[in-house]
Tab-separated table of C-alpha atoms and ligand atoms in Angstrom:
chain	number	residue	atom	x	y	z
A	1	MET	CA	-13.113	7.024	8.625
A	2	ASP	CA	-9.677	6.637	6.986
A	3	PRO	CA	-8.225	9.686	5.183
A	4	LEU	CA	-8.618	8.291	1.652
A	5	LYS	CA	-12.203	7.217	2.275
A	6	GLN	CA	-12.961	10.639	3.732
A	7	LYS	CA	-11.480	12.410	0.684
A	8	PHE	CA	-13.401	10.098	-1.676
A	9	SER	CA	-16.672	10.626	0.171
A	10	LYS	CA	-16.328	14.434	-0.036
A	11	LYS	CA	-15.400	14.447	-3.727
A	12	ALA	CA	-18.188	12.011	-4.580
A	13	SER	CA	-20.888	14.053	-2.875
A	14	VAL	CA	-19.799	17.210	-4.720
A	15	LEU	CA	-19.788	15.441	-8.109
A	16	ARG	CA	-23.108	13.731	-7.388
A	17	GLU	CA	-24.753	17.140	-6.937
A	18	GLU	CA	-23.073	18.539	-10.062
A	19	ILE	CA	-24.311	15.608	-12.164
A	20	ARG	CA	-27.825	15.964	-10.751
A	21	GLY	CA	-27.873	19.617	-11.822
A	22	MET	CA	-26.376	18.847	-15.248
A	23	LEU	CA	-28.942	16.163	-15.964
A	24	LYS	CA	-31.784	18.391	-14.814
A	25	GLU	CA	-30.753	21.123	-17.247
A	26	HIS	CA	-29.286	19.123	-20.151
A	27	GLY	CA	-30.603	15.576	-19.716
A	28	ASP	CA	-32.239	15.537	-23.167
A	29	LYS	CA	-29.216	16.835	-25.078
A	30	LYS	CA	-27.967	14.415	-27.807
A	31	VAL	CA	-24.282	13.470	-27.558
A	32	ASP	CA	-24.101	10.770	-30.196
A	33	GLU	CA	-25.780	9.129	-33.136
A	34	VAL	CA	-25.541	5.374	-33.570
A	35	LYS	CA	-24.811	3.920	-36.994
A	36	LEU	CA	-25.928	0.487	-38.171
A	37	LYS	CA	-22.288	-0.568	-38.628
A	38	GLN	CA	-21.645	0.231	-34.966
A	39	ILE	CA	-24.579	-1.926	-33.883
A	40	TYR	CA	-23.142	-4.868	-35.850
A	41	GLY	CA	-19.546	-3.847	-35.154
A	42	GLY	CA	-19.083	-4.423	-31.431
A	43	ALA	CA	-20.487	-1.016	-30.417
A	44	ARG	CA	-17.190	0.687	-31.379
A	45	GLY	CA	-17.073	4.333	-30.381
A	46	ILE	CA	-20.632	4.607	-29.032
A	47	LYS	CA	-20.617	6.933	-26.021
A	48	MET	CA	-22.795	5.143	-23.477
A	49	MET	CA	-21.033	5.041	-20.130
A	50	ILE	CA	-19.406	7.301	-17.546
A	51	TRP	CA	-15.919	6.277	-16.371
A	52	GLU	CA	-14.242	8.809	-14.121
A	53	THR	CA	-10.811	7.265	-13.591
A	54	SER	CA	-9.199	7.481	-17.041
A	55	GLN	CA	-9.839	8.490	-20.646
A	56	LEU	CA	-8.441	7.136	-23.916
A	57	ASP	CA	-7.481	9.328	-26.835
A	58	PRO	CA	-6.894	7.473	-30.139
A	59	ILE	CA	-3.684	9.422	-30.780
A	60	LYS	CA	-2.324	10.395	-27.344
A	61	GLY	CA	-3.341	7.180	-25.610
A	62	ILE	CA	-4.469	6.774	-22.043
A	63	SER	CA	-4.602	9.577	-19.488
A	64	PHE	CA	-5.383	8.946	-15.857
A	65	ARG	CA	-7.252	11.928	-14.426
A	66	GLY	CA	-5.578	14.015	-17.130
A	67	PHE	CA	-2.039	12.668	-16.656
A	68	HIS	CA	-0.373	10.711	-19.475
A	69	ILE	CA	2.113	7.927	-18.749
A	70	PRO	CA	5.352	9.979	-19.078
A	71	GLU	CA	3.923	12.539	-16.608
A	72	LEU	CA	2.906	9.787	-14.213
A	73	ARG	CA	6.410	8.315	-14.301
A	74	GLU	CA	7.677	11.715	-13.288
A	75	LYS	CA	5.031	12.854	-10.800
A	76	LEU	CA	3.847	9.788	-8.864
A	77	PRO	CA	5.747	8.867	-5.690
A	78	LYS	CA	8.398	6.279	-6.513
A	79	GLY	CA	9.635	2.998	-5.090
A	80	PRO	CA	12.413	3.013	-2.446
A	81	ASP	CA	15.208	3.543	-5.017
A	82	GLY	CA	13.382	6.523	-6.528
A	83	LYS	CA	13.149	5.089	-10.059
A	84	GLU	CA	9.657	3.856	-10.994
A	85	PRO	CA	6.202	4.970	-9.797
A	86	ARG	CA	4.343	3.027	-7.158
A	87	PRO	CA	0.984	1.681	-8.362
A	88	GLU	CA	-0.441	2.697	-4.980
A	89	GLY	CA	-0.038	6.308	-6.133
A	90	LEU	CA	-1.984	5.675	-9.323
A	91	PHE	CA	-4.824	4.066	-7.368
A	92	TRP	CA	-4.983	7.154	-5.154
A	93	LEU	CA	-4.988	9.397	-8.222
A	94	MET	CA	-7.752	7.409	-9.934
A	95	LEU	CA	-9.879	7.311	-6.813
A	96	VAL	CA	-9.707	10.950	-5.738
A	97	GLY	CA	-8.203	12.766	-8.713
A	98	GLU	CA	-5.094	14.056	-6.888
A	99	ILE	CA	-1.434	13.081	-7.146
A	100	PRO	CA	-0.698	11.789	-3.639
A	101	THR	CA	2.201	12.857	-1.455
A	102	ASP	CA	4.903	10.381	-0.385
A	103	ASP	CA	3.254	10.177	3.049
A	104	GLU	CA	-0.150	9.407	1.558
A	105	VAL	CA	1.282	6.623	-0.593
A	106	HIS	CA	3.187	5.268	2.391
A	107	TRP	CA	-0.082	5.189	4.338
A	108	LEU	CA	-1.789	3.317	1.473
A	109	THR	CA	1.007	0.739	1.275
A	110	GLN	CA	0.603	0.108	4.989
A	111	GLN	CA	-3.186	-0.158	4.650
A	112	TRP	CA	-2.874	-2.783	1.933
A	113	THR	CA	-0.284	-4.689	3.964
A	114	ARG	CA	-2.664	-4.679	6.919
A	115	ARG	CA	-5.549	-5.917	4.780
A	116	SER	CA	-3.569	-8.527	2.829
A	117	ASN	CA	-4.496	-11.673	4.750
A	118	VAL	CA	-6.051	-14.182	2.321
A	119	PRO	CA	-8.635	-16.535	3.862
A	120	GLU	CA	-7.392	-20.102	4.165
A	121	HIS	CA	-10.218	-21.601	2.082
A	122	VAL	CA	-8.966	-19.723	-1.009
A	123	PHE	CA	-5.629	-21.551	-0.833
A	124	ARG	CA	-7.373	-24.877	-0.176
A	125	LEU	CA	-9.635	-24.329	-3.188
A	126	LEU	CA	-6.654	-23.462	-5.397
A	127	ASP	CA	-4.819	-26.542	-4.159
A	128	SER	CA	-7.753	-28.708	-5.254
A	129	LEU	CA	-7.243	-27.627	-8.893
A	130	PRO	CA	-4.803	-29.459	-11.184
A	131	THR	CA	-1.544	-27.482	-11.287
A	132	ASP	CA	-1.819	-27.186	-15.068
A	133	THR	CA	-5.151	-25.328	-14.798
A	134	HIS	CA	-4.672	-22.090	-16.721
A	135	PRO	CA	-3.508	-19.405	-14.240
A	136	MET	CA	-6.372	-17.109	-15.303
A	137	THR	CA	-8.894	-19.835	-14.451
A	138	GLN	CA	-7.216	-20.158	-11.049
A	139	PHE	CA	-7.221	-16.371	-10.610
A	140	VAL	CA	-10.927	-16.020	-11.433
A	141	THR	CA	-11.781	-18.960	-9.142
A	142	ALA	CA	-9.768	-17.524	-6.257
A	143	ILE	CA	-11.314	-14.055	-6.584
A	144	ALA	CA	-14.866	-15.435	-6.760
A	145	SER	CA	-14.228	-17.736	-3.785
A	146	MET	CA	-13.133	-14.758	-1.669
A	147	GLN	CA	-16.628	-13.342	-2.047
A	148	THR	CA	-17.349	-14.937	1.340
A	149	GLU	CA	-15.517	-11.858	2.681
A	150	SER	CA	-17.598	-9.241	0.896
A	151	CYS	CA	-18.558	-6.327	3.145
A	152	PHE	CA	-21.028	-5.140	0.496
A	153	ALA	CA	-22.870	-8.487	0.314
A	154	ARG	CA	-23.096	-8.606	4.124
A	155	ARG	CA	-24.288	-5.019	4.490
A	156	TYR	CA	-26.801	-5.460	1.647
A	157	ASN	CA	-28.286	-8.470	3.446
A	158	GLU	CA	-28.534	-6.380	6.586
A	159	GLY	CA	-30.539	-3.760	4.652
A	160	ILE	CA	-28.046	-0.974	3.894
A	161	ASN	CA	-29.368	2.418	2.705
A	162	LYS	CA	-28.591	2.851	-1.027
A	163	ALA	CA	-26.888	6.184	-0.287
A	164	ASP	CA	-24.212	4.202	1.559
A	165	TYR	CA	-23.493	1.543	-1.104
A	166	TRP	CA	-20.129	3.113	-1.874
A	167	ASP	CA	-18.839	2.586	1.659
A	168	PRO	CA	-18.646	-1.262	1.752
A	169	THR	CA	-17.633	-1.181	-1.942
A	170	TYR	CA	-14.616	0.894	-0.924
A	171	GLU	CA	-13.827	-1.623	1.835
A	172	ASP	CA	-14.129	-4.566	-0.598
A	173	THR	CA	-11.945	-2.726	-3.113
A	174	MET	CA	-9.188	-2.047	-0.580
A	175	ASN	CA	-9.276	-5.622	0.758
A	176	LEU	CA	-9.295	-7.195	-2.687
A	177	ILE	CA	-6.411	-5.141	-4.051
A	178	ALA	CA	-4.427	-5.823	-0.886
A	179	ARG	CA	-4.806	-9.577	-1.377
A	180	LEU	CA	-4.377	-9.989	-5.144
A	181	PRO	CA	-0.536	-10.119	-5.174
A	182	ARG	CA	-0.558	-12.918	-2.569
A	183	ILE	CA	-3.133	-14.885	-4.592
A	184	ALA	CA	-1.323	-14.316	-7.899
A	185	ALA	CA	2.034	-15.325	-6.412
A	186	TYR	CA	0.441	-18.408	-4.868
A	187	ILE	CA	-0.918	-19.430	-8.283
A	188	TYR	CA	2.498	-18.853	-9.863
A	189	ARG	CA	4.439	-20.854	-7.275
A	190	ARG	CA	1.989	-23.779	-7.233
A	191	SER	CA	1.851	-23.902	-11.038
A	192	TYR	CA	5.559	-23.607	-11.818
A	193	HIS	CA	7.654	-24.004	-8.624
A	194	ASP	CA	6.356	-27.203	-7.013
A	195	GLY	CA	4.196	-25.294	-4.566
A	196	LYS	CA	7.246	-23.815	-2.818
A	197	HIS	CA	5.624	-20.617	-1.613
A	198	ILE	CA	7.380	-17.500	-0.401
A	199	ALA	CA	5.992	-15.667	2.630
A	200	PRO	CA	5.105	-11.988	2.121
A	201	ASP	CA	7.641	-9.382	3.209
A	202	ILE	CA	5.543	-6.753	4.923
A	203	ALA	CA	8.350	-4.199	4.902
A	204	GLN	CA	8.068	-3.806	1.124
A	205	ASP	CA	5.797	-1.758	-1.085
A	206	TRP	CA	2.857	-3.477	-2.855
A	207	ALA	CA	4.706	-4.208	-6.117
A	208	GLY	CA	8.052	-4.925	-4.429
A	209	ASN	CA	6.438	-7.500	-2.162
A	210	PHE	CA	4.676	-9.047	-5.167
A	211	ALA	CA	8.027	-9.442	-6.987
A	212	HIS	CA	9.489	-10.947	-3.808
A	213	MET	CA	6.619	-13.491	-3.494
A	214	LEU	CA	7.006	-14.442	-7.168
A	215	GLY	CA	10.603	-15.322	-6.273
A	216	ASN	CA	12.613	-12.561	-7.939
A	217	VAL	CA	14.365	-10.068	-5.658
A	218	GLU	CA	16.375	-8.279	-8.356
A	219	PRO	CA	15.868	-4.528	-7.801
A	220	ASP	CA	15.279	-4.000	-11.534
A	221	PHE	CA	12.552	-6.669	-11.608
A	222	LYS	CA	10.844	-4.867	-8.729
A	223	ASN	CA	11.038	-1.687	-10.766
A	224	LEU	CA	9.561	-3.486	-13.749
A	225	MET	CA	6.695	-4.664	-11.546
A	226	ARG	CA	6.102	-1.097	-10.287
A	227	LEU	CA	5.921	0.197	-13.848
A	228	TYR	CA	3.978	-2.796	-15.188
A	229	LEU	CA	1.338	-2.643	-12.444
A	230	THR	CA	0.972	1.103	-13.003
A	231	ILE	CA	0.579	1.197	-16.787
A	232	HIS	CA	-1.862	-1.724	-17.093
A	233	ALA	CA	-4.261	-0.395	-14.455
A	234	ASP	CA	-6.964	1.309	-16.509
A	235	HIS	CA	-7.876	2.043	-20.146
A	236	GLU	CA	-11.182	3.927	-19.805
A	237	GLY	CA	-14.451	2.037	-19.414
A	238	GLY	CA	-15.251	0.496	-22.787
A	239	ASN	CA	-12.589	-2.234	-22.910
A	240	ALA	CA	-13.928	-5.702	-22.202
A	241	SER	CA	-12.507	-6.243	-18.689
A	242	ALA	CA	-13.552	-2.781	-17.491
A	243	HIS	CA	-16.943	-2.875	-19.117
A	244	THR	CA	-17.662	-6.373	-17.790
A	245	THR	CA	-16.743	-5.363	-14.239
A	246	HIS	CA	-18.958	-2.297	-14.652
A	247	LEU	CA	-21.899	-4.224	-16.113
A	248	VAL	CA	-21.831	-6.947	-13.471
A	249	GLY	CA	-21.307	-4.327	-10.763
A	250	SER	CA	-24.368	-2.452	-12.008
A	251	THR	CA	-26.550	-5.364	-10.832
A	252	LEU	CA	-25.176	-4.665	-7.309
A	253	SER	CA	-23.125	-7.801	-7.519
A	254	ASP	CA	-20.265	-7.136	-5.087
A	255	ALA	CA	-16.688	-6.201	-5.980
A	256	TYR	CA	-15.452	-9.811	-5.777
A	257	LEU	CA	-17.968	-11.222	-8.263
A	258	SER	CA	-17.723	-8.149	-10.495
A	259	LEU	CA	-13.937	-8.407	-10.643
A	260	ALA	CA	-14.047	-12.184	-11.252
A	261	ALA	CA	-16.315	-11.486	-14.241
A	262	GLY	CA	-14.015	-8.731	-15.486
A	263	MET	CA	-11.016	-11.037	-15.203
A	264	SER	CA	-12.847	-13.651	-17.303
A	265	ALA	CA	-13.106	-11.005	-20.023
A	266	LEU	CA	-9.417	-10.174	-19.649
A	267	ALA	CA	-8.609	-13.859	-20.253
A	268	GLY	CA	-9.677	-13.669	-23.919
A	269	PRO	CA	-6.918	-13.677	-26.605
A	270	LEU	CA	-8.240	-10.502	-28.261
A	271	HIS	CA	-7.834	-8.718	-24.899
A	272	GLY	CA	-5.425	-9.423	-22.014
A	273	LEU	CA	-4.441	-12.947	-23.035
A	274	ALA	CA	-2.694	-11.349	-26.020
A	275	ASN	CA	0.337	-10.795	-23.739
A	276	GLN	CA	0.905	-14.563	-23.529
A	277	GLU	CA	0.057	-14.988	-27.222
A	278	VAL	CA	2.753	-12.487	-28.244
A	279	ILE	CA	5.603	-14.317	-26.556
A	280	LYS	CA	4.210	-17.706	-27.627
A	281	TRP	CA	4.178	-16.418	-31.204
A	282	ILE	CA	7.744	-15.085	-30.889
A	283	PHE	CA	9.018	-18.375	-29.440
A	284	SER	CA	7.266	-20.344	-32.224
A	285	MET	CA	8.841	-18.050	-34.811
A	286	LEU	CA	12.335	-18.478	-33.357
A	287	ASP	CA	11.798	-22.257	-33.209
A	288	ALA	CA	10.605	-22.359	-36.807
A	289	LEU	CA	13.531	-20.213	-38.002
A	290	GLY	CA	16.081	-21.992	-35.818
A	291	THR	CA	17.643	-18.741	-34.577
A	292	THR	CA	17.259	-16.236	-31.740
A	293	LYS	CA	18.519	-13.449	-34.024
A	294	PRO	CA	16.165	-13.457	-37.022
A	295	SER	CA	16.585	-10.907	-39.815
A	296	LYS	CA	13.767	-8.490	-40.661
A	297	GLU	CA	13.174	-10.413	-43.905
A	298	GLN	CA	12.735	-13.669	-41.949
A	299	ILE	CA	10.327	-11.964	-39.558
A	300	ALA	CA	8.328	-10.521	-42.476
A	301	ASP	CA	7.993	-14.004	-44.009
A	302	TYR	CA	6.802	-15.414	-40.687
A	303	VAL	CA	4.271	-12.563	-40.251
A	304	ASN	CA	2.910	-13.256	-43.728
A	305	SER	CA	2.597	-16.974	-42.989
A	306	THR	CA	0.670	-16.190	-39.755
A	307	LEU	CA	-1.717	-13.960	-41.702
A	308	ALA	CA	-2.041	-16.534	-44.498
A	309	ALA	CA	-3.097	-19.097	-41.857
A	310	GLY	CA	-6.017	-16.789	-40.976
A	311	GLN	CA	-4.555	-15.696	-37.631
A	312	VAL	CA	-4.003	-12.268	-36.125
A	313	ILE	CA	-0.574	-10.881	-35.216
A	314	PRO	CA	-0.867	-10.715	-31.421
A	315	GLY	CA	0.098	-7.440	-29.762
A	316	TYR	CA	-0.832	-5.366	-32.829
A	317	GLY	CA	-4.007	-3.406	-33.505
A	318	HIS	CA	-6.491	-1.760	-31.182
A	319	ALA	CA	-10.173	-0.952	-31.101
A	320	VAL	CA	-9.532	2.710	-30.183
A	321	LEU	CA	-5.823	3.591	-30.520
A	322	ARG	CA	-4.477	4.791	-33.877
A	323	GLU	CA	-0.800	5.328	-32.939
A	324	PRO	CA	1.768	3.159	-31.118
A	325	ASP	CA	0.381	2.543	-27.618
A	326	PRO	CA	2.163	4.800	-25.065
A	327	ARG	CA	2.194	1.762	-22.761
A	328	PHE	CA	4.279	-0.047	-25.420
A	329	VAL	CA	6.530	2.996	-25.638
A	330	ALA	CA	6.930	3.142	-21.828
A	331	GLN	CA	8.055	-0.492	-21.801
A	332	LYS	CA	10.449	0.153	-24.690
A	333	ARG	CA	11.939	3.075	-22.728
A	334	PHE	CA	12.281	0.794	-19.704
A	335	ALA	CA	14.135	-1.792	-21.807
A	336	GLU	CA	16.411	0.912	-23.271
A	337	ALA	CA	17.284	2.123	-19.764
A	338	TYR	CA	17.599	-1.167	-17.891
A	339	ILE	CA	18.429	-3.914	-20.420
A	340	LYS	CA	21.362	-4.219	-22.777
A	341	GLY	CA	21.746	-6.793	-25.556
A	342	ASP	CA	18.768	-9.101	-25.015
A	343	ASP	CA	17.823	-11.264	-28.016
A	344	ILE	CA	14.074	-11.373	-27.302
A	345	VAL	CA	13.883	-7.624	-26.676
A	346	ASP	CA	15.737	-7.086	-29.972
A	347	VAL	CA	13.220	-9.351	-31.735
A	348	VAL	CA	10.316	-7.301	-30.301
A	349	TRP	CA	11.921	-4.120	-31.660
A	350	LYS	CA	12.464	-5.684	-35.088
A	351	VAL	CA	8.855	-6.915	-35.122
A	352	PHE	CA	7.873	-3.299	-34.377
A	353	ASP	CA	9.691	-2.237	-37.580
A	354	VAL	CA	8.288	-5.066	-39.699
A	355	VAL	CA	4.629	-5.578	-38.731
A	356	PRO	CA	2.977	-2.129	-39.177
A	357	PRO	CA	3.654	-1.785	-42.947
A	358	ILE	CA	2.456	-5.352	-43.536
A	359	LEU	CA	-0.779	-4.797	-41.595
A	360	GLN	CA	-1.230	-1.450	-43.338
A	361	SER	CA	-0.908	-3.161	-46.716
A	362	LEU	CA	-3.903	-5.390	-45.892
A	363	GLY	CA	-6.076	-2.304	-46.231
A	364	LYS	CA	-8.524	-3.296	-43.508
A	365	VAL	CA	-6.614	-3.059	-40.220
A	366	LYS	CA	-7.524	0.274	-38.623
A	367	ASN	CA	-4.500	0.406	-36.337
A	368	PRO	CA	-1.311	-1.342	-37.496
A	369	TRP	CA	0.666	-0.270	-34.400
A	370	PRO	CA	1.713	-2.249	-31.312
A	371	ASN	CA	-0.473	-2.275	-28.218
A	372	VAL	CA	0.525	-2.804	-24.563
A	373	ASP	CA	0.888	-6.565	-24.986
A	374	ALA	CA	3.526	-6.415	-27.736
A	375	HIS	CA	6.379	-5.648	-25.331
A	376	SER	CA	5.583	-6.947	-21.862
A	377	GLY	CA	6.534	-10.613	-22.415
A	378	ALA	CA	10.071	-9.805	-23.584
A	379	LEU	CA	10.724	-7.847	-20.376
A	380	LEU	CA	9.397	-10.654	-18.204
A	381	VAL	CA	11.434	-13.284	-20.061
A	382	HIS	CA	14.528	-11.140	-19.539
A	383	TYR	CA	14.039	-11.317	-15.763
A	384	GLY	CA	13.468	-15.081	-15.859
A	385	LEU	CA	9.672	-15.071	-15.735
A	386	THR	CA	9.332	-17.290	-18.786
A	387	GLU	CA	6.041	-19.049	-17.926
A	388	TYR	CA	3.920	-17.038	-20.324
A	389	SER	CA	0.593	-18.619	-19.363
A	390	PHE	CA	0.921	-16.563	-16.179
A	391	TYR	CA	1.299	-13.185	-17.884
A	392	THR	CA	-2.381	-12.273	-18.010
A	393	VAL	CA	-2.603	-12.698	-14.225
A	394	LEU	CA	-0.029	-9.898	-13.896
A	395	PHE	CA	-2.197	-7.763	-16.171
A	396	GLY	CA	-5.218	-8.673	-14.017
A	397	VAL	CA	-3.584	-7.674	-10.722
A	398	SER	CA	-2.960	-4.258	-12.239
A	399	ARG	CA	-6.332	-3.918	-13.999
A	400	ALA	CA	-8.067	-4.438	-10.639
A	401	LEU	CA	-6.800	-0.988	-9.550
A	402	GLY	CA	-8.714	0.769	-12.312
A	403	VAL	CA	-11.899	-1.244	-12.511
A	404	LEU	CA	-12.384	-1.338	-8.750
A	405	SER	CA	-11.783	2.361	-8.226
A	406	ALA	CA	-14.290	2.918	-11.045
A	407	LEU	CA	-16.736	0.598	-9.260
A	408	CYS	CA	-16.431	2.778	-6.131
A	409	TRP	CA	-17.373	5.762	-8.289
A	410	ALA	CA	-20.285	3.943	-9.909
A	411	ARG	CA	-21.697	3.162	-6.452
A	412	ALA	CA	-21.003	6.644	-5.083
A	413	LEU	CA	-22.729	8.300	-8.037
A	414	GLY	CA	-25.673	5.911	-7.789
A	415	PHE	CA	-25.393	4.607	-11.346
A	416	PRO	CA	-28.326	2.358	-12.273
A	417	LEU	CA	-28.512	-1.144	-13.675
A	418	GLU	CA	-26.925	-1.099	-17.143
A	419	ARG	CA	-29.378	-2.302	-19.757
A	420	PRO	CA	-28.834	-1.178	-23.377
A	421	LYS	CA	-31.311	-2.138	-26.095
A	422	SER	CA	-30.715	-4.971	-28.535
A	423	VAL	CA	-32.520	-5.507	-31.840
A	424	THR	CA	-32.827	-8.456	-34.241
A	425	THR	CA	-31.738	-8.500	-37.893
A	426	ASN	CA	-35.440	-8.755	-38.740
A	427	TRP	CA	-35.940	-5.481	-36.874
A	428	VAL	CA	-33.075	-3.973	-38.903
A	429	LYS	CA	-34.638	-5.186	-42.170
A	430	GLY	CA	-37.930	-3.613	-41.175
A	431	PHE	CA	-36.145	-0.388	-40.223
A	432	LEU	CA	-34.399	-0.263	-43.629
A	433	ALA	CA	-37.449	-1.174	-45.739
A	434	PRO	CA	-38.948	1.747	-47.661
A	435	LYS	CA	-41.902	3.058	-45.754
A	436	GLN	CA	-45.242	2.131	-47.449
A	437	GLU	CA	-47.304	5.188	-48.357
A	438	THR	CA	-50.752	4.898	-46.860
A	439	VAL	CA	-53.184	5.018	-49.791
A	440	GLU	CA	-56.201	7.018	-48.911
A	441	LYS	CA	-59.468	5.323	-49.726
A	442	SER	CA	-61.572	7.445	-51.991
B	501	CMX	N1	-3.458	-8.983	-37.122
B	501	CMX	C1	-4.203	-9.354	-38.191
B	501	CMX	N2	-5.400	-8.816	-38.491
B	501	CMX	C2	-5.837	-7.825	-37.688
B	501	CMX	C3	-5.100	-7.357	-36.598
B	501	CMX	C4	-3.875	-7.985	-36.301
B	501	CMX	N3	-3.130	-7.650	-35.229
B	501	CMX	N4	-5.787	-6.361	-35.983
B	501	CMX	C5	-6.936	-6.216	-36.694
B	501	CMX	N5	-6.974	-7.107	-37.707
B	501	CMX	C6	-8.059	-7.359	-38.652
B	501	CMX	C7	-9.301	-7.767	-37.871
B	501	CMX	O1	-9.225	-9.144	-37.490
B	501	CMX	C8	-10.386	-7.441	-38.863
B	501	CMX	O2	-10.397	-8.441	-39.852
B	501	CMX	P1	-11.793	-8.962	-40.511
B	501	CMX	O3	-12.431	-7.740	-41.100
B	501	CMX	O4	-11.344	-9.958	-41.504
B	501	CMX	O5	-12.590	-9.541	-39.372
B	501	CMX	C9	-9.867	-6.147	-39.502
B	501	CMX	O6	-8.432	-6.156	-39.299
B	501	CMX	C10	-10.436	-4.877	-38.892
B	501	CMX	O7	-10.205	-4.888	-37.512
B	501	CMX	P2	-9.996	-3.500	-36.724
B	501	CMX	O8	-11.262	-2.719	-36.863
B	501	CMX	O9	-8.729	-2.862	-37.118
B	501	CMX	O10	-9.791	-4.000	-35.230
B	501	CMX	P3	-10.903	-4.347	-34.122
B	501	CMX	O11	-11.274	-3.092	-33.408
B	501	CMX	O12	-12.003	-5.158	-34.706
B	501	CMX	O13	-10.069	-5.306	-33.165
B	501	CMX	C11	-8.245	-6.034	-31.870
B	501	CMX	C12	-9.103	-4.830	-32.268
B	501	CMX	C13	-7.314	-5.598	-30.753
B	501	CMX	C14	-9.149	-7.142	-31.342
B	501	CMX	C15	-7.432	-6.514	-33.110
B	501	CMX	O14	-6.576	-5.496	-33.533
B	501	CMX	C16	-6.643	-7.784	-32.846
B	501	CMX	O15	-7.185	-8.887	-32.990
B	501	CMX	N6	-5.322	-7.653	-32.442
B	501	CMX	C17	-4.536	-8.815	-32.071
B	501	CMX	C18	-4.884	-9.253	-30.665
B	501	CMX	C19	-4.373	-8.277	-29.629
B	501	CMX	O16	-3.222	-7.855	-29.664
B	501	CMX	N7	-5.224	-7.937	-28.652
B	501	CMX	C20	-4.821	-7.106	-27.518
B	501	CMX	C21	-5.449	-5.720	-27.521
B	501	CMX	C22	-4.994	-4.943	-26.305
B	501	CMX	C23	-5.583	-5.500	-25.039
B	501	CMX	O17	-6.823	-5.461	-24.875
B	501	CMX	O18	-4.844	-6.049	-24.198
């Protein structure tokens, strides 16, 4: 058994016993009360799921096993030039709850390199799709088509003991994550670079090799990829891509099909697709204004016209956060350190000054602040990755780290089929109706 799998197995069996004991003693304790407005309102805030890998605080933002983003940037092992964290380290942290050593991360990089061979039929299937198929559609298709490789599906057919479900799920997770950069880069090159593909460079780290296969070898772009793939990885369990992966996984669908489902959720404009919508919106604004250096007044007018057209301002607002997203802040810090005098980055910063007071003035937006998607496009455009329809695939490659390590935990802890209760509006009306007094017959 490999060292990471061994560590995971030990930690999981300890936690499994702890949970068993906790449920035996406190299983009937109430942790929440559900309000009618939550039932109609997208289940906001209802505590109904266990997600071990990260937790979201409305004010402080995401913490991965207790570590916030600035701490991760400091503590996780870095890329070869010692600047930005390697996403491999975050995966290790999410899976076993420990900051890995340099040697451990090096081992993981090598593991993923060894497992990164994508089956030929995945490329053939992708090649059969029109090149203008949305990259997220291609990504979902490729992931689902790789299900032919699922260790879990094979072992389940052979009659695996349920106590061992986590083992082939771990194998699927490692194989899938190892292959995603190759698949994503293949989609990018076939969609935007005439199918001129770039062979992997196995001497590089996971994110560095991804940047190389996309076609950008600038050291700073590699650093952006390391940071990007780290900060997008997980956002607790309730967000749509995580929850979908979890829900589908709870049917014992394997990691490939669960992730393909989760990526379909990520492809919605209220979720991960917002990263393409932000830059599309900025480009449309600059086109409409005829300048790449708009004033704050011009931006405010454009924001108001977007709202007047009944549209949302992409990259702003959040279902849980109530402060600027620390992932936005991390990207702003990156831009401040690595990029000087970039028009689009300057526009993003001006939008950051202009949008919150306008959204606040509407009186209904619970969080007027930027989320993760408000900044990422400007950084990518700066390094020449201007094809914004591809951006959500980058988000997806990163999100796989979180949702798949969480799937390993769900299997190791033996979580059951997820099946909440729904009700009809007629049921609600009956629930609200004043109870009839029973009149006693005299
Ligand atoms: N622009 C305009 N209106 C907004 C808004 C925004 N950025 N954010 C929220 N609102 C509106 C909502 O549409 C809603 O209006 P109605 O009552 O008329 O339907 C009202 O404010 C209340 O919404 P909320 O409770 O503040 O926000 P929700 O939890 O319902 O929605 C989110 C959260 C992210 C879907 C929403 O803020 C939004 O649409 N933002 C723009 C899209 C976006 O950036 N999504 C990416 C989120 C991060 C990610 O998952 O990647």
